[in-house]
Amino acid sequence: TIAYVFDDAQGRTLDGAKKYTLTFDVGDMPPVTEFWELPVYDSYGYFVDNPINRYSATSYLYKAGAYVVKDGELTFYLQSERPADPDAARNWLPTPRSGNFRLASRFDGPRSGINAS
């Protein structure tokens, strides 16, 4: 199952010039039997070129301890510039410097319905 996100929580188109966060409660991660992935694409549907060659966040990296979890939450930072805070930088999903972009939510082997809120 895959879904695309084009707008922020206020209904505005995702803009590379802005900063966003996406937070998960680690006690309520996406219910999948295989894996989940959050790739970032530019407005044309291509991966965003970036200095760390990171194009998505995955459940594999989460399970391997690649991301920082604080107070039971996993927060990803979607922005064009690398965050100054080292913990935030580990959870950084690079976006384009300008123009629109989209976030995809990919769930392989969903165990139940997935609700977005």
JSON list of C-alpha atoms in Angstrom, two decimals:
[
{"chain": "A", "resi": 1, "resn": "THR", "atom": "CA", "xyz": [0.00, 0.00, 0.00]},
{"chain": "A", "resi": 2, "resn": "ILE", "atom": "CA", "xyz": [1.31, 3.45, -0.87]},
{"chain": "A", "resi": 3, "resn": "ALA", "atom": "CA", "xyz": [-0.10, 6.91, -0.26]},
{"chain": "A", "resi": 4, "resn": "TYR", "atom": "CA", "xyz": [1.26, 10.30, -1.24]},
{"chain": "A", "resi": 5, "resn": "VAL", "atom": "CA", "xyz": [1.19, 13.43, 0.89]},
{"chain": "A", "resi": 6, "resn": "PHE", "atom": "CA", "xyz": [1.19, 16.71, -1.04]},
{"chain": "A", "resi": 7, "resn": "ASP", "atom": "CA", "xyz": [-0.12, 19.08, 1.65]},
{"chain": "A", "resi": 8, "resn": "ASP", "atom": "CA", "xyz": [0.81, 19.96, 5.23]},
{"chain": "A", "resi": 9, "resn": "ALA", "atom": "CA", "xyz": [-1.54, 19.78, 8.25]},
{"chain": "A", "resi": 10, "resn": "GLN", "atom": "CA", "xyz": [-3.00, 23.20, 7.33]},
{"chain": "A", "resi": 11, "resn": "GLY", "atom": "CA", "xyz": [-3.78, 22.09, 3.77]},
{"chain": "A", "resi": 12, "resn": "ARG", "atom": "CA", "xyz": [-0.90, 24.04, 2.17]},
{"chain": "A", "resi": 13, "resn": "THR", "atom": "CA", "xyz": [1.23, 22.41, -0.51]},
{"chain": "A", "resi": 14, "resn": "LEU", "atom": "CA", "xyz": [4.52, 21.04, 0.87]},
{"chain": "A", "resi": 15, "resn": "ASP", "atom": "CA", "xyz": [7.21, 23.63, 0.14]},
{"chain": "A", "resi": 16, "resn": "GLY", "atom": "CA", "xyz": [10.97, 22.96, 0.14]},
{"chain": "A", "resi": 17, "resn": "ALA", "atom": "CA", "xyz": [11.62, 26.43, 1.57]},
{"chain": "A", "resi": 18, "resn": "LYS", "atom": "CA", "xyz": [9.82, 25.45, 4.81]},
{"chain": "A", "resi": 19, "resn": "LYS", "atom": "CA", "xyz": [10.61, 23.05, 7.66]},
{"chain": "A", "resi": 20, "resn": "TYR", "atom": "CA", "xyz": [8.32, 20.21, 8.70]},
{"chain": "A", "resi": 21, "resn": "THR", "atom": "CA", "xyz": [8.29, 17.43, 11.28]},
{"chain": "A", "resi": 22, "resn": "LEU", "atom": "CA", "xyz": [6.61, 14.04, 11.19]},
{"chain": "A", "resi": 23, "resn": "THR", "atom": "CA", "xyz": [6.31, 12.30, 14.56]},
{"chain": "A", "resi": 24, "resn": "PHE", "atom": "CA", "xyz": [5.41, 8.70, 15.41]},
{"chain": "A", "resi": 25, "resn": "ASP", "atom": "CA", "xyz": [4.59, 7.22, 18.79]},
{"chain": "A", "resi": 26, "resn": "VAL", "atom": "CA", "xyz": [6.96, 4.21, 18.88]},
{"chain": "A", "resi": 27, "resn": "GLY", "atom": "CA", "xyz": [4.28, 2.24, 20.72]},
{"chain": "A", "resi": 28, "resn": "ASP", "atom": "CA", "xyz": [1.99, 2.69, 17.72]},
{"chain": "A", "resi": 29, "resn": "MET", "atom": "CA", "xyz": [4.18, 2.29, 14.64]},
{"chain": "A", "resi": 30, "resn": "PRO", "atom": "CA", "xyz": [2.61, 1.34, 11.28]},
{"chain": "A", "resi": 31, "resn": "PRO", "atom": "CA", "xyz": [1.25, -2.23, 11.56]},
{"chain": "A", "resi": 32, "resn": "VAL", "atom": "CA", "xyz": [3.12, -4.12, 8.83]},
{"chain": "A", "resi": 33, "resn": "THR", "atom": "CA", "xyz": [4.44, -7.66, 8.41]},
{"chain": "A", "resi": 34, "resn": "GLU", "atom": "CA", "xyz": [7.21, -6.63, 5.99]},
{"chain": "A", "resi": 35, "resn": "PHE", "atom": "CA", "xyz": [8.36, -3.01, 6.23]},
{"chain": "A", "resi": 36, "resn": "TRP", "atom": "CA", "xyz": [7.40, 0.66, 5.99]},
{"chain": "A", "resi": 37, "resn": "GLU", "atom": "CA", "xyz": [9.19, 3.37, 4.05]},
{"chain": "A", "resi": 38, "resn": "LEU", "atom": "CA", "xyz": [8.86, 7.16, 3.82]},
{"chain": "A", "resi": 39, "resn": "PRO", "atom": "CA", "xyz": [10.52, 8.35, 0.60]},
{"chain": "A", "resi": 40, "resn": "VAL", "atom": "CA", "xyz": [10.70, 12.05, -0.33]},
{"chain": "A", "resi": 41, "resn": "TYR", "atom": "CA", "xyz": [10.21, 13.07, -3.98]},
{"chain": "A", "resi": 42, "resn": "ASP", "atom": "CA", "xyz": [10.47, 16.39, -5.76]},
{"chain": "A", "resi": 43, "resn": "SER", "atom": "CA", "xyz": [7.47, 17.82, -7.61]},
{"chain": "A", "resi": 44, "resn": "TYR", "atom": "CA", "xyz": [8.32, 15.71, -10.68]},
{"chain": "A", "resi": 45, "resn": "GLY", "atom": "CA", "xyz": [8.39, 12.43, -8.73]},
{"chain": "A", "resi": 46, "resn": "TYR", "atom": "CA", "xyz": [12.18, 12.04, -8.52]},
{"chain": "A", "resi": 47, "resn": "PHE", "atom": "CA", "xyz": [14.29, 11.57, -5.42]},
{"chain": "A", "resi": 48, "resn": "VAL", "atom": "CA", "xyz": [15.69, 14.80, -4.00]},
{"chain": "A", "resi": 49, "resn": "ASP", "atom": "CA", "xyz": [19.44, 15.15, -4.61]},
{"chain": "A", "resi": 50, "resn": "ASN", "atom": "CA", "xyz": [21.14, 15.76, -1.27]},
{"chain": "A", "resi": 51, "resn": "PRO", "atom": "CA", "xyz": [24.62, 15.71, 0.30]},
{"chain": "A", "resi": 52, "resn": "ILE", "atom": "CA", "xyz": [24.06, 12.60, 2.45]},
{"chain": "A", "resi": 53, "resn": "ASN", "atom": "CA", "xyz": [22.36, 10.49, -0.25]},
{"chain": "A", "resi": 54, "resn": "ARG", "atom": "CA", "xyz": [19.34, 9.87, 1.97]},
{"chain": "A", "resi": 55, "resn": "TYR", "atom": "CA", "xyz": [16.12, 9.45, 0.02]},
{"chain": "A", "resi": 56, "resn": "SER", "atom": "CA", "xyz": [13.83, 7.80, 2.53]},
{"chain": "A", "resi": 57, "resn": "ALA", "atom": "CA", "xyz": [13.36, 6.59, 6.09]},
{"chain": "A", "resi": 58, "resn": "THR", "atom": "CA", "xyz": [12.63, 2.89, 6.63]},
{"chain": "A", "resi": 59, "resn": "SER", "atom": "CA", "xyz": [11.52, 0.47, 9.31]},
{"chain": "A", "resi": 60, "resn": "TYR", "atom": "CA", "xyz": [14.74, -1.47, 8.70]},
{"chain": "A", "resi": 61, "resn": "LEU", "atom": "CA", "xyz": [16.83, 1.52, 9.77]},
{"chain": "A", "resi": 62, "resn": "TYR", "atom": "CA", "xyz": [14.46, 2.20, 12.67]},
{"chain": "A", "resi": 63, "resn": "LYS", "atom": "CA", "xyz": [14.85, -1.38, 13.94]},
{"chain": "A", "resi": 64, "resn": "ALA", "atom": "CA", "xyz": [18.63, -1.14, 13.51]},
{"chain": "A", "resi": 65, "resn": "GLY", "atom": "CA", "xyz": [18.72, 1.91, 15.80]},
{"chain": "A", "resi": 66, "resn": "ALA", "atom": "CA", "xyz": [19.72, 4.40, 13.10]},
{"chain": "A", "resi": 67, "resn": "TYR", "atom": "CA", "xyz": [17.23, 7.04, 14.26]},
{"chain": "A", "resi": 68, "resn": "VAL", "atom": "CA", "xyz": [17.02, 8.92, 17.53]},
{"chain": "A", "resi": 69, "resn": "VAL", "atom": "CA", "xyz": [13.95, 8.19, 19.64]},
{"chain": "A", "resi": 70, "resn": "LYS", "atom": "CA", "xyz": [13.14, 10.61, 22.48]},
{"chain": "A", "resi": 71, "resn": "ASP", "atom": "CA", "xyz": [10.40, 10.19, 25.07]},
{"chain": "A", "resi": 72, "resn": "GLY", "atom": "CA", "xyz": [8.82, 7.36, 23.09]},
{"chain": "A", "resi": 73, "resn": "GLU", "atom": "CA", "xyz": [8.59, 9.40, 19.88]},
{"chain": "A", "resi": 74, "resn": "LEU", "atom": "CA", "xyz": [10.36, 9.13, 16.56]},
{"chain": "A", "resi": 75, "resn": "THR", "atom": "CA", "xyz": [10.46, 12.51, 14.83]},
{"chain": "A", "resi": 76, "resn": "PHE", "atom": "CA", "xyz": [11.65, 13.03, 11.27]},
{"chain": "A", "resi": 77, "resn": "TYR", "atom": "CA", "xyz": [12.80, 16.49, 10.14]},
{"chain": "A", "resi": 78, "resn": "LEU", "atom": "CA", "xyz": [11.80, 17.32, 6.57]},
{"chain": "A", "resi": 79, "resn": "GLN", "atom": "CA", "xyz": [13.79, 20.35, 5.45]},
{"chain": "A", "resi": 80, "resn": "SER", "atom": "CA", "xyz": [16.41, 21.34, 2.90]},
{"chain": "A", "resi": 81, "resn": "GLU", "atom": "CA", "xyz": [19.20, 22.23, 5.34]},
{"chain": "A", "resi": 82, "resn": "ARG", "atom": "CA", "xyz": [20.81, 19.70, 7.65]},
{"chain": "A", "resi": 83, "resn": "PRO", "atom": "CA", "xyz": [19.56, 20.34, 11.22]},
{"chain": "A", "resi": 84, "resn": "ALA", "atom": "CA", "xyz": [22.22, 21.76, 13.54]},
{"chain": "A", "resi": 85, "resn": "ASP", "atom": "CA", "xyz": [21.23, 19.43, 16.39]},
{"chain": "A", "resi": 86, "resn": "PRO", "atom": "CA", "xyz": [23.08, 16.08, 15.92]},
{"chain": "A", "resi": 87, "resn": "ASP", "atom": "CA", "xyz": [20.06, 14.03, 17.04]},
{"chain": "A", "resi": 88, "resn": "ALA", "atom": "CA", "xyz": [17.75, 15.82, 14.60]},
{"chain": "A", "resi": 89, "resn": "ALA", "atom": "CA", "xyz": [20.35, 15.37, 11.84]},
{"chain": "A", "resi": 90, "resn": "ARG", "atom": "CA", "xyz": [20.16, 11.60, 12.31]},
{"chain": "A", "resi": 91, "resn": "ASN", "atom": "CA", "xyz": [16.42, 11.80, 11.61]},
{"chain": "A", "resi": 92, "resn": "TRP", "atom": "CA", "xyz": [16.72, 14.27, 8.71]},
{"chain": "A", "resi": 93, "resn": "LEU", "atom": "CA", "xyz": [14.83, 13.66, 5.47]},
{"chain": "A", "resi": 94, "resn": "PRO", "atom": "CA", "xyz": [16.21, 16.17, 2.95]},
{"chain": "A", "resi": 95, "resn": "THR", "atom": "CA", "xyz": [13.74, 18.16, 0.85]},
{"chain": "A", "resi": 96, "resn": "PRO", "atom": "CA", "xyz": [14.43, 20.42, -2.16]},
{"chain": "A", "resi": 97, "resn": "ARG", "atom": "CA", "xyz": [15.72, 23.93, -1.40]},
{"chain": "A", "resi": 98, "resn": "SER", "atom": "CA", "xyz": [12.76, 25.43, -3.22]},
{"chain": "A", "resi": 99, "resn": "GLY", "atom": "CA", "xyz": [9.64, 24.29, -4.99]},
{"chain": "A", "resi": 100, "resn": "ASN", "atom": "CA", "xyz": [7.11, 21.71, -3.99]},
{"chain": "A", "resi": 101, "resn": "PHE", "atom": "CA", "xyz": [7.78, 18.15, -2.93]},
{"chain": "A", "resi": 102, "resn": "ARG", "atom": "CA", "xyz": [5.81, 15.10, -1.88]},
{"chain": "A", "resi": 103, "resn": "LEU", "atom": "CA", "xyz": [6.17, 12.50, 0.81]},
{"chain": "A", "resi": 104, "resn": "ALA", "atom": "CA", "xyz": [5.16, 8.93, 0.12]},
{"chain": "A", "resi": 105, "resn": "SER", "atom": "CA", "xyz": [4.05, 6.46, 2.76]},
{"chain": "A", "resi": 106, "resn": "ARG", "atom": "CA", "xyz": [4.72, 2.88, 1.73]},
{"chain": "A", "resi": 107, "resn": "PHE", "atom": "CA", "xyz": [3.47, -0.03, 3.83]},
{"chain": "A", "resi": 108, "resn": "ASP", "atom": "CA", "xyz": [4.32, -3.57, 2.69]},
{"chain": "A", "resi": 109, "resn": "GLY", "atom": "CA", "xyz": [2.31, -6.28, 4.37]},
{"chain": "A", "resi": 110, "resn": "PRO", "atom": "CA", "xyz": [-0.16, -4.13, 6.29]},
{"chain": "A", "resi": 111, "resn": "ARG", "atom": "CA", "xyz": [-1.71, -6.19, 9.12]},
{"chain": "A", "resi": 112, "resn": "SER", "atom": "CA", "xyz": [-4.74, -3.94, 9.41]},
{"chain": "A", "resi": 113, "resn": "GLY", "atom": "CA", "xyz": [-6.16, -0.73, 8.06]},
{"chain": "A", "resi": 114, "resn": "ILE", "atom": "CA", "xyz": [-3.85, 2.28, 8.30]},
{"chain": "A", "resi": 115, "resn": "ASN", "atom": "CA", "xyz": [-5.34, 5.60, 9.30]},
{"chain": "A", "resi": 116, "resn": "ALA", "atom": "CA", "xyz": [-3.70, 8.97, 8.72]},
{"chain": "A", "resi": 117, "resn": "SER", "atom": "CA", "xyz": [-4.32, 11.81, 11.13]}
]
